[in-house]
PDB file of C-alpha atoms in Angstrom:
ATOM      1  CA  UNK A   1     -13.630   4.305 -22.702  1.00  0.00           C
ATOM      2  CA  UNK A   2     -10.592   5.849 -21.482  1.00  0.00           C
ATOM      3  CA  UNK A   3      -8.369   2.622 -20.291  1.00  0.00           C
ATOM      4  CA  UNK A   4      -4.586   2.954 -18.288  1.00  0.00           C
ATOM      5  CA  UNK A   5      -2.431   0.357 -17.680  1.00  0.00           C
ATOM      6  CA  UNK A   6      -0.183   0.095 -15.252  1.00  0.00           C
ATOM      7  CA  UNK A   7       3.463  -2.051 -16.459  1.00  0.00           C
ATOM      8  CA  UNK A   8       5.877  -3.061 -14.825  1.00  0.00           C
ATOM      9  CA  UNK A   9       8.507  -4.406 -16.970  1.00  0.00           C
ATOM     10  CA  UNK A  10       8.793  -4.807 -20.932  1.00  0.00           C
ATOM     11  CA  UNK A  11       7.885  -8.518 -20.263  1.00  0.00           C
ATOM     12  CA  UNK A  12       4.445  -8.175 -18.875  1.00  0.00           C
ATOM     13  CA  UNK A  13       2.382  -6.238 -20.991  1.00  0.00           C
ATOM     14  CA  UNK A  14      -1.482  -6.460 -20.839  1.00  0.00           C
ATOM     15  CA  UNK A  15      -1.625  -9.286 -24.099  1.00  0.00           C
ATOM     16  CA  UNK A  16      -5.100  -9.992 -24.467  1.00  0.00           C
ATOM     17  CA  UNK A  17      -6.328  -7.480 -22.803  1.00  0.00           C
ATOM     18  CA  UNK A  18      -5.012  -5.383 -24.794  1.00  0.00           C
ATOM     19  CA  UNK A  19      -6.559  -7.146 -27.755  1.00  0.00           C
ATOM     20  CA  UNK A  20      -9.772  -6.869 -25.546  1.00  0.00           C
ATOM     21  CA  UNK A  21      -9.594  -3.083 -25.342  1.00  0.00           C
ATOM     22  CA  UNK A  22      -8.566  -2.510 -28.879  1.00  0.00           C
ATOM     23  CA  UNK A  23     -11.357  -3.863 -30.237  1.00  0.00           C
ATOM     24  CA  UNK A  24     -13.792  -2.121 -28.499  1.00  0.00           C
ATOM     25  CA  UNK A  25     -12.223   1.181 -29.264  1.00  0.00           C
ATOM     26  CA  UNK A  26     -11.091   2.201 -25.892  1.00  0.00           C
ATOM     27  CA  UNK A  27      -8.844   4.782 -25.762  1.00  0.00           C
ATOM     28  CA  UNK A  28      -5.427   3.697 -24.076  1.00  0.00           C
ATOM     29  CA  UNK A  29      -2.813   4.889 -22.529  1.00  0.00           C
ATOM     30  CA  UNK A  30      -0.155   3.630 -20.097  1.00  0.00           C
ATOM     31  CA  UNK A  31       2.385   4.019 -17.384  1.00  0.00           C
ATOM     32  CA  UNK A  32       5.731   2.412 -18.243  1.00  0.00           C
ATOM     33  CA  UNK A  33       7.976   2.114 -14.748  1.00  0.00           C
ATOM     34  CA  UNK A  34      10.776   1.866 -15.840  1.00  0.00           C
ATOM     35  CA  UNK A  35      10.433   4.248 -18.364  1.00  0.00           C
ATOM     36  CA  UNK A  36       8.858   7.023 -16.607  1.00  0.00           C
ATOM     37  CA  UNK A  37       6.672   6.329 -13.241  1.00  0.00           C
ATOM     38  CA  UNK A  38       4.299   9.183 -14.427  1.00  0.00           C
ATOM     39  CA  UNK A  39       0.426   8.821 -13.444  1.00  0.00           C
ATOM     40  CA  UNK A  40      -2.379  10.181 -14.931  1.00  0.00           C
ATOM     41  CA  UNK A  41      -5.002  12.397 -13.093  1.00  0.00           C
ATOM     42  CA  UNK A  42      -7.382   9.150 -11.732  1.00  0.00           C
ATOM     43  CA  UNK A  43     -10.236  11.204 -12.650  1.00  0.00           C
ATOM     44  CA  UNK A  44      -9.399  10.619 -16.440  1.00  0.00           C
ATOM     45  CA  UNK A  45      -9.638   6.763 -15.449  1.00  0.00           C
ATOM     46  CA  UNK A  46     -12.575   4.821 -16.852  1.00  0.00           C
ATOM     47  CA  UNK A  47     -10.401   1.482 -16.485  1.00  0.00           C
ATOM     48  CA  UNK A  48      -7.330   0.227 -15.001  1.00  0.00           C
ATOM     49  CA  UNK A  49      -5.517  -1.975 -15.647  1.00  0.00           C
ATOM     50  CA  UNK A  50      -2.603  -3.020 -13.016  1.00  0.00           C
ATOM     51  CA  UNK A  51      -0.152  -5.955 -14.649  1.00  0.00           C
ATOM     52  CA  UNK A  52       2.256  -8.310 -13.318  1.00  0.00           C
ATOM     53  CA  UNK A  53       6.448  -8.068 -12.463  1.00  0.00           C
ATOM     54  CA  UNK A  54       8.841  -9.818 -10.972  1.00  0.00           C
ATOM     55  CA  UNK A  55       9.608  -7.424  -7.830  1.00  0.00           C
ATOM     56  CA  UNK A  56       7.284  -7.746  -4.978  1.00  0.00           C
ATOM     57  CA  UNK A  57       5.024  -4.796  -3.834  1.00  0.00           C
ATOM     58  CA  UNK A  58       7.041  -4.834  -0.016  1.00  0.00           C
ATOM     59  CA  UNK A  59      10.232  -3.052  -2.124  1.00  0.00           C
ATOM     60  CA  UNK A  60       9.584   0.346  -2.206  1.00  0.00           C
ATOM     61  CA  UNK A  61      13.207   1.260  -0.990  1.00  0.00           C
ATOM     62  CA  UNK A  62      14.356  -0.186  -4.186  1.00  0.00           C
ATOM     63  CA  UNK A  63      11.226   1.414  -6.338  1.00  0.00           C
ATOM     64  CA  UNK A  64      10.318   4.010  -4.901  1.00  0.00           C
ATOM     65  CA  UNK A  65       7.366   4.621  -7.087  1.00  0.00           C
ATOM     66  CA  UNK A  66       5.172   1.877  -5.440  1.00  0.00           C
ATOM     67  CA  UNK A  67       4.524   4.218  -2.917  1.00  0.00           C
ATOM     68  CA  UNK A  68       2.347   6.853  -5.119  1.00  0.00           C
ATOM     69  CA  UNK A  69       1.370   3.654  -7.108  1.00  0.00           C
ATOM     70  CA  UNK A  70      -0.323   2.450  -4.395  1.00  0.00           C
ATOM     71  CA  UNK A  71      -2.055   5.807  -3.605  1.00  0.00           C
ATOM     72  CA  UNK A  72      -2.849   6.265  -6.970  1.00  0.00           C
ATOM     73  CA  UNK A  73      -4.875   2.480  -7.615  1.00  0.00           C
ATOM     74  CA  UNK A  74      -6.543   3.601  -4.155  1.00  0.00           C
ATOM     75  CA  UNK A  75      -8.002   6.485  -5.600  1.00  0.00           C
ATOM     76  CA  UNK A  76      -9.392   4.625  -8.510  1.00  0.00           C
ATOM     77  CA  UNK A  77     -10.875   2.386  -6.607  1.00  0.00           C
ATOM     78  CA  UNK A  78     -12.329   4.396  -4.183  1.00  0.00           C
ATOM     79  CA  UNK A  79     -14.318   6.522  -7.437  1.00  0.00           C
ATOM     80  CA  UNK A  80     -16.000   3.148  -8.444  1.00  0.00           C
ATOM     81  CA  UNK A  81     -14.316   2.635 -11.567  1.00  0.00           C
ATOM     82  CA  UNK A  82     -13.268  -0.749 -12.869  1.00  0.00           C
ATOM     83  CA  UNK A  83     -10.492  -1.891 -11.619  1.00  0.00           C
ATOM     84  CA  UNK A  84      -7.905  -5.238 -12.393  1.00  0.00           C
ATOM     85  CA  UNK A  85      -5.194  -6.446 -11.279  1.00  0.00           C
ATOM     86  CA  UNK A  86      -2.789  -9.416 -12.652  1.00  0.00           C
ATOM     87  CA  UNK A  87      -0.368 -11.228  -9.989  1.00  0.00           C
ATOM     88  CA  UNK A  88       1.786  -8.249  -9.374  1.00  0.00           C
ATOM     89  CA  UNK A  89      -1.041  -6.327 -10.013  1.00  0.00           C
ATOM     90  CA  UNK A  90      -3.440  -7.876  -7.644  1.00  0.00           C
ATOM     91  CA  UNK A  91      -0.979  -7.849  -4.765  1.00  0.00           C
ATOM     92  CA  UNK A  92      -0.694  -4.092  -5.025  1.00  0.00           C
ATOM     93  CA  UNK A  93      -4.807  -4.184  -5.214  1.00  0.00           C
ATOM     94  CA  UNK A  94      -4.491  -5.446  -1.156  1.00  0.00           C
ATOM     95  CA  UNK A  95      -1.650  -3.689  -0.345  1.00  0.00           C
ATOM     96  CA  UNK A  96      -3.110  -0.904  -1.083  1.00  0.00           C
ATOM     97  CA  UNK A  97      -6.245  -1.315   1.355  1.00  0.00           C
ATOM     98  CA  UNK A  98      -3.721  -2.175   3.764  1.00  0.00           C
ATOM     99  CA  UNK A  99      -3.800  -6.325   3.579  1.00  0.00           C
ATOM    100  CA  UNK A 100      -0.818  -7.676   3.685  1.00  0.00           C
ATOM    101  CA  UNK A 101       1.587  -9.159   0.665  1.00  0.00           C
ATOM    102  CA  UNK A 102       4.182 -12.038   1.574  1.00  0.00           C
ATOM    103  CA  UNK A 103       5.834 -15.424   0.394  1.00  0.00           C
ATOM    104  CA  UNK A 104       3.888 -18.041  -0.325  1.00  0.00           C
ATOM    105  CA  UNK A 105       4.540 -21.825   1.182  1.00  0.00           C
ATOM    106  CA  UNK A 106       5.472 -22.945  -2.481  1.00  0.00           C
ATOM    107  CA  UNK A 107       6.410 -20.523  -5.446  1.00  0.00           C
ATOM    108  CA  UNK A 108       3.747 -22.176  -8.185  1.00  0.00           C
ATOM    109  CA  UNK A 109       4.571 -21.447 -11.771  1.00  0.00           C
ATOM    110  CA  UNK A 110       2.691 -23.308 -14.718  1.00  0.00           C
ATOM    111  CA  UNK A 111      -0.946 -24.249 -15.829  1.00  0.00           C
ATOM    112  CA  UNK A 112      -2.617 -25.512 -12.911  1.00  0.00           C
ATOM    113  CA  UNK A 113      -5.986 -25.390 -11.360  1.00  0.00           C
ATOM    114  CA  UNK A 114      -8.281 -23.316  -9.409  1.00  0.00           C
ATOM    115  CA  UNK A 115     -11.696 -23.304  -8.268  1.00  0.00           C
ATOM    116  CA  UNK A 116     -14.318 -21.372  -6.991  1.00  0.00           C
ATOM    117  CA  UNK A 117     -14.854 -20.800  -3.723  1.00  0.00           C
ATOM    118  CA  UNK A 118     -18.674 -19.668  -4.256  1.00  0.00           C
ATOM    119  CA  UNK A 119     -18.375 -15.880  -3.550  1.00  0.00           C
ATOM    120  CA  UNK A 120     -21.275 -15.635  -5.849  1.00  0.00           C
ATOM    121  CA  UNK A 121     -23.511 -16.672  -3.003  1.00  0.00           C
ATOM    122  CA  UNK A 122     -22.952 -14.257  -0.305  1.00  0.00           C
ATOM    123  CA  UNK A 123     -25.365 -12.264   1.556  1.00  0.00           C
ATOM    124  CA  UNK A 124     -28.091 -10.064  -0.668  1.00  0.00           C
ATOM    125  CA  UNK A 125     -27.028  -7.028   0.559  1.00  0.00           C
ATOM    126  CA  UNK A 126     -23.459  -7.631  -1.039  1.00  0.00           C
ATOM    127  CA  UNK A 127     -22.533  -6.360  -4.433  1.00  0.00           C
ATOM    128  CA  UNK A 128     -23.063  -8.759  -7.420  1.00  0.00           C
ATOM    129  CA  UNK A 129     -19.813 -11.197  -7.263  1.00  0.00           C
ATOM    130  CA  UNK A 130     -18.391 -12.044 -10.556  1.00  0.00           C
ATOM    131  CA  UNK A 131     -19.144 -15.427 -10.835  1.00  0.00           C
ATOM    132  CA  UNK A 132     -16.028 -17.706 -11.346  1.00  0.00           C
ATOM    133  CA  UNK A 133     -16.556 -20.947 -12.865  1.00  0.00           C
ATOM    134  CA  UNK A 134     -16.400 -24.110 -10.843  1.00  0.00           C
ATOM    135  CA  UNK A 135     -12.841 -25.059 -11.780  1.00  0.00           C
ATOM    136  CA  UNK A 136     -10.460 -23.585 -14.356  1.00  0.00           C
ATOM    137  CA  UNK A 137      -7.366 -24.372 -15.567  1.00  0.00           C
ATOM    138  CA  UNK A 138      -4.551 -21.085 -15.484  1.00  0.00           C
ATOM    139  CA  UNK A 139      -1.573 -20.074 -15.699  1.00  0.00           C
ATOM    140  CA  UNK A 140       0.575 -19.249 -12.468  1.00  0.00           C
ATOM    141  CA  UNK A 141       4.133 -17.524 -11.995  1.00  0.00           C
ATOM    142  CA  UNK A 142       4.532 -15.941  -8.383  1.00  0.00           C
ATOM    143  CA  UNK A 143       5.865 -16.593  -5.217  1.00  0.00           C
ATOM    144  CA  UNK A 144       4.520 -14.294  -3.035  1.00  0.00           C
ATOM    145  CA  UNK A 145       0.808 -13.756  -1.953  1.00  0.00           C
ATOM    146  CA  UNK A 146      -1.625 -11.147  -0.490  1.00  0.00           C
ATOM    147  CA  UNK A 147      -3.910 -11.579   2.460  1.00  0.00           C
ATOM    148  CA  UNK A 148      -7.368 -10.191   1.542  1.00  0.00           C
ATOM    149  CA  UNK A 149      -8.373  -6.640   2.073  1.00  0.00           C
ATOM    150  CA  UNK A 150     -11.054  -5.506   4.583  1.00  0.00           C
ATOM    151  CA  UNK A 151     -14.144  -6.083   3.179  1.00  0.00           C
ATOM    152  CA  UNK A 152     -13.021  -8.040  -0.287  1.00  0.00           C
ATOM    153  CA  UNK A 153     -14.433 -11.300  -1.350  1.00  0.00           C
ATOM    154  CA  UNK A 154     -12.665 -14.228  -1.794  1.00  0.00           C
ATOM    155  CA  UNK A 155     -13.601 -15.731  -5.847  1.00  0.00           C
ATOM    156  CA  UNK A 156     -10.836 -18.556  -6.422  1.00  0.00           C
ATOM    157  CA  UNK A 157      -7.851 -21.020  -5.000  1.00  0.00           C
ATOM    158  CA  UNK A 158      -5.691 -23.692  -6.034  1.00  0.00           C
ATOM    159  CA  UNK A 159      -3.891 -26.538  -4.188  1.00  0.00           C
ATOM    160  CA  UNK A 160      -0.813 -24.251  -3.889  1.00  0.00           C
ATOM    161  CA  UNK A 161      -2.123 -20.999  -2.759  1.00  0.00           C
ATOM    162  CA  UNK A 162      -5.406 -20.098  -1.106  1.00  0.00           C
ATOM    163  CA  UNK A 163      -6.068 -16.759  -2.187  1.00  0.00           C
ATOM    164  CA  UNK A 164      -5.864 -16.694  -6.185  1.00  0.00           C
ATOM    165  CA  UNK A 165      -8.809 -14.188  -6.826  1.00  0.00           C
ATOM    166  CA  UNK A 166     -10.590 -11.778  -4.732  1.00  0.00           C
ATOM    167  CA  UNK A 167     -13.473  -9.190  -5.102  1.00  0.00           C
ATOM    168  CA  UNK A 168     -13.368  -5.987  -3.438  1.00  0.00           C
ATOM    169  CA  UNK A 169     -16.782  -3.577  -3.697  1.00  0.00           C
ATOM    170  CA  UNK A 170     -18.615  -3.926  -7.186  1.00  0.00           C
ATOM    171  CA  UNK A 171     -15.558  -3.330  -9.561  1.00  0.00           C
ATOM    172  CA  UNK A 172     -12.341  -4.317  -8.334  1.00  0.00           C
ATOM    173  CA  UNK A 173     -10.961  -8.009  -9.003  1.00  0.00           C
ATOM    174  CA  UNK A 174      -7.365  -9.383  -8.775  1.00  0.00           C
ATOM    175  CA  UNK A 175      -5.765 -12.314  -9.677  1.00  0.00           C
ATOM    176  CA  UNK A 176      -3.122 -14.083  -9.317  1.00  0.00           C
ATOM    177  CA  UNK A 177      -2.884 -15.920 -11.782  1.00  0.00           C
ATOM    178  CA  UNK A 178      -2.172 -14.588 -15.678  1.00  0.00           C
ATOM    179  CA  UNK A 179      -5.874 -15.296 -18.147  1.00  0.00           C
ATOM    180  CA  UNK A 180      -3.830 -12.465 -20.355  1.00  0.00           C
ATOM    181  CA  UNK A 181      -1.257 -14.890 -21.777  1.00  0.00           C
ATOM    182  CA  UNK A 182      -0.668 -14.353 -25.487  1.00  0.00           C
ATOM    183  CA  UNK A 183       2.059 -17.359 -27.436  1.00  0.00           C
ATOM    184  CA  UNK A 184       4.135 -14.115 -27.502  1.00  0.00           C
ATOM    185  CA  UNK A 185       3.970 -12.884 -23.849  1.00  0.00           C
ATOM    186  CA  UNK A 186       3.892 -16.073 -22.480  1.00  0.00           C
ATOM    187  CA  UNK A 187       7.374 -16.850 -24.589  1.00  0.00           C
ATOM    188  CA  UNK A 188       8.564 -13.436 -22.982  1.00  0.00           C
ATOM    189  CA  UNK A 189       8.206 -14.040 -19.328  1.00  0.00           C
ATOM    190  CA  UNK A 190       9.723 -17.705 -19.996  1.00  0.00           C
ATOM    191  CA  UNK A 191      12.529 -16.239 -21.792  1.00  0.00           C
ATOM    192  CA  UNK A 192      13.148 -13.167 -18.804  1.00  0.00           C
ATOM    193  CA  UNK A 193      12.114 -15.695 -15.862  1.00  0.00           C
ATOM    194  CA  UNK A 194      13.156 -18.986 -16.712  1.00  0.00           C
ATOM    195  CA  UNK A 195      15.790 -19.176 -14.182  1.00  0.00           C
ATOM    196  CA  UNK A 196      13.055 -19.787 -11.541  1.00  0.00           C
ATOM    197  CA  UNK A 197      12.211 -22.530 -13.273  1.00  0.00           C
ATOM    198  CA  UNK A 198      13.671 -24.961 -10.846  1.00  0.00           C
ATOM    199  CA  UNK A 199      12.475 -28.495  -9.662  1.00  0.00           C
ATOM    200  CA  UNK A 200       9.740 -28.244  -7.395  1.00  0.00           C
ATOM    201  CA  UNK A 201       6.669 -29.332  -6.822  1.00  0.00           C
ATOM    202  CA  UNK A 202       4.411 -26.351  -8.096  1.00  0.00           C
ATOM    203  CA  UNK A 203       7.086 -25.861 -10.897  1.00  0.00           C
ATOM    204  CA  UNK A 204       6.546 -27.263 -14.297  1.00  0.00           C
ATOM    205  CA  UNK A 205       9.490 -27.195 -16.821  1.00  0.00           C
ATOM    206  CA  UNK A 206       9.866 -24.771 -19.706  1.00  0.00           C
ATOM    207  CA  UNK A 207       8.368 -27.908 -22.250  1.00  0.00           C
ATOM    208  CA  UNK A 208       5.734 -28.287 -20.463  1.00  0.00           C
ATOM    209  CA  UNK A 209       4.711 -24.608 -19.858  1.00  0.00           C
ATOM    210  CA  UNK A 210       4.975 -23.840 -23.042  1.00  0.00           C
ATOM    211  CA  UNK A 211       3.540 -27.570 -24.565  1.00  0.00           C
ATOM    212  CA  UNK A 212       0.736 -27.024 -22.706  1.00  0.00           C
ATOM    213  CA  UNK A 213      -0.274 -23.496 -23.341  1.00  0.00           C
ATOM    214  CA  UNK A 214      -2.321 -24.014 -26.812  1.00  0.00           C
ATOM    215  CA  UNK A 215      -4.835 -25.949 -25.158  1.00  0.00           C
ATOM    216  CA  UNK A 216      -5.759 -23.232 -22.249  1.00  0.00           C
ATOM    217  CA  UNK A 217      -5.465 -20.643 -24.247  1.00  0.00           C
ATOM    218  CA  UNK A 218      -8.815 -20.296 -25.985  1.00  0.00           C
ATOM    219  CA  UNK A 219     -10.569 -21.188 -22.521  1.00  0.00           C
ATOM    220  CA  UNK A 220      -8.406 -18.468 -20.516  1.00  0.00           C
ATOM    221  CA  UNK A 221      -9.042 -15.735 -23.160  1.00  0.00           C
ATOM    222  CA  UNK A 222     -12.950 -16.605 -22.404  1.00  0.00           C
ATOM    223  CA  UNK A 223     -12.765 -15.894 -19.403  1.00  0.00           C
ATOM    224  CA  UNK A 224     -10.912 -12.923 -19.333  1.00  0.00           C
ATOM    225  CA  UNK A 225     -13.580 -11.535 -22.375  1.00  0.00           C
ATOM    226  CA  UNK A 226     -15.823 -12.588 -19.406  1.00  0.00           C
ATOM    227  CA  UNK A 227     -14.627 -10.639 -16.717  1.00  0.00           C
ATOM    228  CA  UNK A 228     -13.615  -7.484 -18.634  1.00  0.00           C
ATOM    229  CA  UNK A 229     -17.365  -7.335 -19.813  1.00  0.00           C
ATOM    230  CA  UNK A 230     -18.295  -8.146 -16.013  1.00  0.00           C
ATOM    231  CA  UNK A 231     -16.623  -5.149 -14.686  1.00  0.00           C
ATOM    232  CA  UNK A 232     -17.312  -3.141 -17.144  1.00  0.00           C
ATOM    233  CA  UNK A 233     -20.870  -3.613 -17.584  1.00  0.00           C
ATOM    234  CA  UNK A 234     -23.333  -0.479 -17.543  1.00  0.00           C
TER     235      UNK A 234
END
């Protein structure tokens, strides 16, 4: 299994996925932004990975390499291979089928819930939907968010933000929401981001994102082991 992953920033890096994909010996390589915005050839793609950041998908005068990006998670997505995207990540997913990406009512940052919105029992003729659990408790950090793309399936919202997870075709899901969390990355996007931490009402505090986080994190790791194994099924 050839896996890429696409990062943003040094602060978002693919944490248990990574541990995911290490352990079942997939081969993996990445594209660092703001390193070097240098993209494989898609047909050496078995899996994709597209991560979070803290600049919004509508700035390509300011990065420039969203535009071939873009193209580029297209084109994996149009040769069937499985494809995810995390809150960044899933926002460039839609914009990149041409839905569009824009604030949100309320920024929401911190563990709170979402729920199925029972995808799973669309018409026949459909493509399998992954099939979310009733309710589930996750981590957020975004203020912006995506309309869905022509033809995707809607899997998940909260009370904050309607569209949390979508389906598009047979192997593309993005969330919004971060199941990837390690102690370590979540410590690093506090520690980078904490100055949107302000009083709101979708805004917990750093104690309590942090307090919280060793009782989600077994459950979010599940279901993150769940969906990688979803999408990548045979």
């Amino acid at each position: 299994m050839k896996a890429h992953i696409l990062q943003h920033v040094p602060f978002e890096g693919p944490g248990h996925i990574g541990d995911w994909l290490a352990a079942r010996g997939a081969d993996i390589g990445s594209t660092r932004f703001w390193e070097a915005p240098v993209l494989p050839d898609p047909a050496a793609v078995d899996v994709l990975v597209v991560m979070g950041g803290p600049m919004s998908v509508n700035d390509e005068a300011e990065f420039p390499w969203l535009v071939a990006e873009k193209r580029f998670i297209a084109e994996v997505v149009a040769r069937g291979r499985p494809v995810l995207g995390i809150c960044l990540g899933a926002q460039l997913i839609a914009s990149a089928h041409g839905a569009r990406v824009h604030r949100n009512a309320d920024k929401e940052i911190g563990w709170f819930e979402v729920a199925a919105s029972g995808a799973e029992h669309d018409a026949e003729e459909a493509p399998p939907c992954f099939p979310f659990p009733a309710q589930a408790t996750v981590l957020h950090w975004h203020g912006e968010t995506f309309e869905l793309p022509a033809g995707a399936r809607l899997l998940a919202s909260s009370a904050a933000c309607r569209n949390q997870a979508f389906q598009l075709g047979a192997r593309t899901i993005g969330l919004q929401f971060h199941l990837e969390m390690t102690e370590s990355s979540l410590r690093a996007i506090v520690d980078n981001c904490r100055g949107e931490l302000v009083p709101a009402r979708w805004i917990q505090d750093e104690a309590t994102i942090l307090g919280r986080a060793g009782a989600h994190f077994a459950a979010t790791h599940a279901l993150m082991d769940g969906l990688l194994e979803w999408l990548t099924r045979d």
